[in-house]
Amino acid sequence: MKKTGDAAKSTKKTAKAKSTVKAKNTVKAKKTVEAKKTVKTKTVKAKKAVKAKATKAKTVKAAKVVKTKNITRIPIKIVDLNIASHKGLFDEGCYGSQCQDECCGWGCDIDFATIKLITKHRDKVEALTGAKVEDCFKTPLKQDEDYIGGAYRETAVRKSDKLCCFHLKGSKGCSLFYLWIKEQLPKKIVPTICRTYPVTWHRGKLFADLPLKKNCKAKEKTPKGVKVASLFETQKKELKALFDIPKKEWKKLEDAVKTGK
Ligand code: SF4
Ligand code: SF4
């Protein structure tokens, strides 16, 4: 039966009323979903903030438990002159070599001063490594005056590529070097050992960490008669910035470079 007159009108009204109710309900539902989303986002943000605070608090607490010191340069008493004669990281250094960051396979010790910076910029570091900063360490903070800041932690090695957890995920290079070079964060975000390697130190002695890894740039063959810069020359700027080397030891190194001994 076909609807006519009031009956038809009333049907239309009912439909209108129904669609109004439906529209209202849809708007209401949308608002509820949006509100839920906002609450969820806020909750996630709040959780992240709480987590970041907790990690910062842990670092500060650890530093209080472990007595850190205001050591800004590592004291050296004696230098091994082999760093003035051994081939250095010439040309473009590690970046210009076949080496796939082999020494990063050991992980490294990170000075307390560097740990503080990594913690401060944790979001940037985590975006590059794909891991939580806390998971990149395998040892707790240990007091040791052989490190800048008077304490250090050892990094963990990733299972997937057997490289230090601070290495860039999936490409050559270190996330901390990246943040210093590409994002102009303070250079101190790079651990001391990684800035000076293959020159290293132990309890007042500065020396080359021999034997070097197989593909290390400092081991690369050069054509006969071609002289390349020594480890002391290629790492000089960093050695000066990070170590307190007595003048007479420094002079010994410079003289050895001049005389080629
Ligand atoms: S901190 Fe960077 S340079 Fe140092 S071992 Fe780890 S990945 Fe390599
Ligand atoms: S092994 Fe040598 S060339 Fe390779 S990353 Fe280490 S220092 Fe650089």
Coordinates of C-alpha atoms and ligand atoms in Angstrom, one line a residue:
M1 CA 0.0 0.0 0.0
K2 CA 1.2 3.5 -1.0
K3 CA 1.4 6.0 1.8
T4 CA -0.4 9.3 1.3
G5 CA -1.1 12.7 3.1
D6 CA -0.4 12.9 6.8
A7 CA 0.6 9.3 7.0
A8 CA 3.3 9.9 4.4
K9 CA 4.3 13.2 6.1
S10 CA 4.5 11.5 9.5
T11 CA 6.6 8.7 7.9
K12 CA 9.0 11.4 6.6
K13 CA 9.1 13.1 9.9
T14 CA 9.8 9.9 11.7
A15 CA 12.6 9.3 9.2
K16 CA 13.9 12.8 9.7
A17 CA 13.7 12.4 13.5
K18 CA 15.4 9.1 13.2
S19 CA 18.2 10.6 11.0
T20 CA 18.5 13.5 13.5
V21 CA 18.9 11.1 16.3
K22 CA 21.3 9.0 14.3
A23 CA 23.4 12.2 13.4
K24 CA 23.4 13.3 17.0
N25 CA 24.5 9.8 18.1
T26 CA 27.2 9.7 15.4
V27 CA 28.5 13.1 16.5
K28 CA 28.3 12.0 20.1
A29 CA 30.1 8.8 19.3
K30 CA 32.8 10.6 17.3
K31 CA 33.3 13.0 20.2
T32 CA 33.6 10.1 22.6
V33 CA 36.1 8.4 20.4
E34 CA 38.1 11.6 20.0
A35 CA 37.9 12.2 23.7
K36 CA 39.1 8.7 24.4
K37 CA 42.0 9.2 21.9
T38 CA 43.0 12.5 23.6
V39 CA 42.9 10.8 27.0
K40 CA 44.9 7.9 25.6
T41 CA 47.5 10.2 24.0
K42 CA 47.8 12.2 27.2
T43 CA 48.1 9.0 29.2
V44 CA 50.9 7.7 26.9
K45 CA 52.6 11.1 27.1
A46 CA 52.3 11.2 30.8
K47 CA 53.6 7.6 31.1
K48 CA 56.6 8.5 28.9
A49 CA 57.3 11.6 31.0
V50 CA 57.1 9.5 34.2
K51 CA 59.5 6.9 32.7
A52 CA 62.0 9.6 31.6
K53 CA 61.9 11.1 35.1
A54 CA 62.4 7.7 36.7
T55 CA 65.4 7.0 34.5
K56 CA 66.9 10.4 35.2
A57 CA 66.2 9.8 38.9
K58 CA 67.9 6.4 38.7
T59 CA 71.0 7.9 37.0
V60 CA 71.2 10.6 39.7
K61 CA 70.6 8.0 42.5
A62 CA 73.3 5.8 41.0
A63 CA 75.7 8.7 40.9
K64 CA 74.9 9.4 44.5
V65 CA 75.6 5.8 45.5
V66 CA 78.7 5.7 43.4
K67 CA 80.9 8.7 44.3
T68 CA 81.5 10.5 41.0
K69 CA 84.2 13.1 40.7
N70 CA 84.7 16.2 38.7
I71 CA 87.4 14.8 36.6
T72 CA 87.5 16.6 33.3
R73 CA 90.7 15.2 31.8
I74 CA 92.3 11.8 32.5
P75 CA 95.7 12.1 34.2
I76 CA 98.6 10.5 32.2
K77 CA 102.1 9.9 33.6
I78 CA 103.8 8.1 30.8
V79 CA 103.3 7.7 27.0
D80 CA 104.3 4.8 24.9
L81 CA 106.2 6.2 21.9
N82 CA 104.7 3.6 19.5
I83 CA 101.7 5.9 19.1
A84 CA 104.1 8.4 17.3
S85 CA 105.4 5.8 14.9
H86 CA 102.4 3.6 14.2
K87 CA 100.2 4.4 11.2
G88 CA 97.2 6.4 12.2
L89 CA 93.6 6.8 11.0
F90 CA 94.8 8.7 7.9
D91 CA 92.6 10.2 5.1
E92 CA 89.0 10.0 6.2
G93 CA 89.8 7.6 9.1
C94 CA 87.2 4.9 9.9
Y95 CA 84.7 6.3 7.5
G96 CA 87.1 6.1 4.6
S97 CA 88.0 2.4 5.2
Q98 CA 86.7 -1.0 4.4
C99 CA 86.3 -1.6 8.1
Q100 CA 82.7 -2.2 9.2
D101 CA 83.3 -0.7 12.6
E102 CA 85.0 -3.9 13.8
C103 CA 86.1 -2.4 17.1
C104 CA 82.5 -1.6 18.0
G105 CA 82.0 -5.4 18.3
W106 CA 83.6 -5.2 21.8
G107 CA 81.2 -2.6 23.0
C108 CA 83.0 0.1 25.1
D109 CA 83.2 1.8 28.5
I110 CA 81.3 5.0 28.7
D111 CA 82.4 7.8 31.0
F112 CA 80.0 9.3 33.5
A113 CA 80.1 12.7 31.8
T114 CA 78.9 11.0 28.6
I115 CA 76.3 8.9 30.3
K116 CA 74.7 12.1 31.6
L117 CA 74.5 13.6 28.1
I118 CA 73.1 10.4 26.6
T119 CA 70.4 10.3 29.3
K120 CA 69.6 13.9 28.6
H121 CA 69.1 13.2 24.8
R122 CA 67.7 9.7 25.3
D123 CA 64.9 10.3 22.7
K124 CA 67.3 11.1 19.9
V125 CA 69.6 8.2 20.8
E126 CA 66.8 5.7 21.1
A127 CA 65.4 6.8 17.7
L128 CA 68.7 5.9 16.1
T129 CA 69.5 2.7 17.9
G130 CA 65.9 1.3 18.2
A131 CA 66.6 0.4 21.8
K132 CA 66.0 1.9 25.2
V133 CA 69.1 3.6 26.6
E134 CA 68.9 1.5 29.8
D135 CA 69.1 -1.7 27.7
C136 CA 72.3 -0.5 26.0
F137 CA 74.3 -1.0 29.2
K138 CA 75.4 -4.3 30.6
T139 CA 77.0 -3.1 33.9
P140 CA 75.9 -0.7 36.6
L141 CA 77.8 2.6 37.2
K142 CA 81.2 1.8 38.7
Q143 CA 83.4 4.3 40.5
D144 CA 86.8 4.7 38.8
E145 CA 89.1 7.7 38.6
D146 CA 90.5 6.5 35.3
Y147 CA 87.3 8.0 33.6
I148 CA 86.0 11.5 33.0
G149 CA 83.4 12.1 35.7
G150 CA 85.0 9.5 37.9
A151 CA 82.8 6.6 37.0
Y152 CA 81.8 4.5 33.9
R153 CA 79.4 1.8 32.6
E154 CA 80.1 -0.9 30.0
T155 CA 77.9 -1.1 27.0
A156 CA 76.0 -4.2 25.9
V157 CA 76.6 -5.9 22.5
R158 CA 73.5 -6.4 20.2
K159 CA 72.6 -10.0 19.4
S160 CA 71.4 -9.2 15.9
D161 CA 74.6 -7.7 14.4
K162 CA 77.1 -8.3 17.3
L163 CA 77.9 -4.6 17.5
C164 CA 77.7 -2.2 20.5
C165 CA 74.1 -1.2 21.3
F166 CA 74.9 2.4 20.5
H167 CA 75.8 1.6 16.9
L168 CA 73.4 2.9 14.3
K169 CA 70.9 0.1 13.5
G170 CA 71.3 -1.2 10.0
S171 CA 74.1 1.1 8.7
K172 CA 77.8 2.0 9.3
G173 CA 78.5 4.4 12.1
C174 CA 77.7 5.2 15.7
S175 CA 74.6 7.0 16.9
L176 CA 76.6 9.1 19.3
F177 CA 79.0 10.3 16.6
Y178 CA 76.0 10.9 14.4
L179 CA 74.4 13.2 17.0
W180 CA 77.6 15.1 17.4
I181 CA 78.3 15.6 13.7
K182 CA 74.8 15.8 12.2
E183 CA 72.8 17.3 15.0
Q184 CA 75.5 19.4 16.6
L185 CA 75.1 17.9 20.1
P186 CA 78.1 18.4 22.4
K187 CA 81.1 16.3 21.4
K188 CA 81.2 14.9 24.9
I189 CA 78.2 12.6 23.9
V190 CA 80.9 10.4 22.3
P191 CA 82.8 8.2 24.8
T192 CA 86.4 9.0 25.4
I193 CA 87.7 5.7 24.2
C194 CA 85.7 6.0 20.9
R195 CA 87.2 9.5 20.3
T196 CA 90.8 8.4 20.7
Y197 CA 90.8 4.7 19.6
P198 CA 93.1 2.9 18.7
V199 CA 95.0 5.0 21.2
T200 CA 93.9 3.9 24.7
W201 CA 95.0 4.3 28.3
H202 CA 95.2 2.5 31.6
R203 CA 96.2 3.9 35.0
G204 CA 98.4 6.7 33.8
K205 CA 99.8 5.1 30.7
L206 CA 98.9 6.1 27.1
F207 CA 99.5 3.5 24.4
A208 CA 98.2 1.9 21.1
D209 CA 95.8 -1.0 21.6
L210 CA 97.7 -3.6 19.5
P211 CA 97.0 -5.9 17.8
L212 CA 94.4 -4.0 15.8
K213 CA 91.3 -5.5 14.3
K214 CA 91.8 -7.1 10.8
N215 CA 90.4 -4.3 8.7
C216 CA 91.3 -1.4 10.8
K217 CA 92.3 1.7 8.8
A218 CA 95.5 2.0 10.9
K219 CA 96.5 -1.4 9.6
E220 CA 95.8 -0.6 5.9
K221 CA 98.7 -1.0 3.5
T222 CA 100.0 2.1 1.8
P223 CA 102.2 2.1 -1.4
K224 CA 105.9 1.8 -0.7
G225 CA 107.6 5.0 0.1
V226 CA 104.3 6.8 0.9
K227 CA 104.3 8.2 4.4
V228 CA 101.0 8.6 6.3
A229 CA 100.3 10.3 9.6
S230 CA 100.9 8.5 12.8
L231 CA 98.3 7.7 15.5
F232 CA 99.6 10.5 17.6
E233 CA 99.1 12.9 14.7
T234 CA 95.6 11.8 13.6
Q235 CA 94.3 11.6 17.2
K236 CA 96.3 14.6 18.6
K237 CA 93.3 17.0 18.9
E238 CA 91.3 14.5 21.0
L239 CA 94.3 13.5 23.1
K240 CA 94.9 17.1 24.0
A241 CA 91.2 17.6 24.9
L242 CA 90.7 14.5 26.9
F243 CA 94.0 13.7 28.7
D244 CA 96.2 15.6 31.1
I245 CA 99.6 14.7 29.6
P246 CA 102.8 16.2 31.2
K247 CA 104.7 18.6 28.9
K248 CA 107.8 16.4 28.8
E249 CA 105.8 13.4 27.6
W250 CA 104.1 15.5 25.0
K251 CA 107.4 16.8 23.8
K252 CA 108.7 13.2 23.6
L253 CA 105.9 12.4 21.2
E254 CA 106.4 15.4 19.0
D255 CA 110.2 14.7 18.8
A256 CA 109.5 11.1 17.9
V257 CA 107.2 12.2 15.0
K258 CA 109.9 14.7 13.8
T259 CA 112.7 12.1 13.9
G260 CA 110.5 9.3 12.7
K261 CA 111.6 7.0 15.6
Ligands
SF4_1 S1 79.8 4.0 21.5 FE1 79.7 4.1 19.3 S2 81.8 4.2 18.6 FE2 81.8 3.5 20.7 S3 81.8 1.3 20.6 FE3 79.7 1.9 20.8 S4 79.0 2.1 18.7 FE4 81.2 2.0 18.6
SF4_2 S1 88.7 -1.1 13.8 FE1 89.9 0.8 13.2 S2 89.0 1.5 11.3 FE2 87.6 0.1 12.2 S3 86.2 1.4 13.4 FE3 87.8 0.7 14.8 S4 89.4 2.3 14.7 FE4 88.0 2.6 13.0

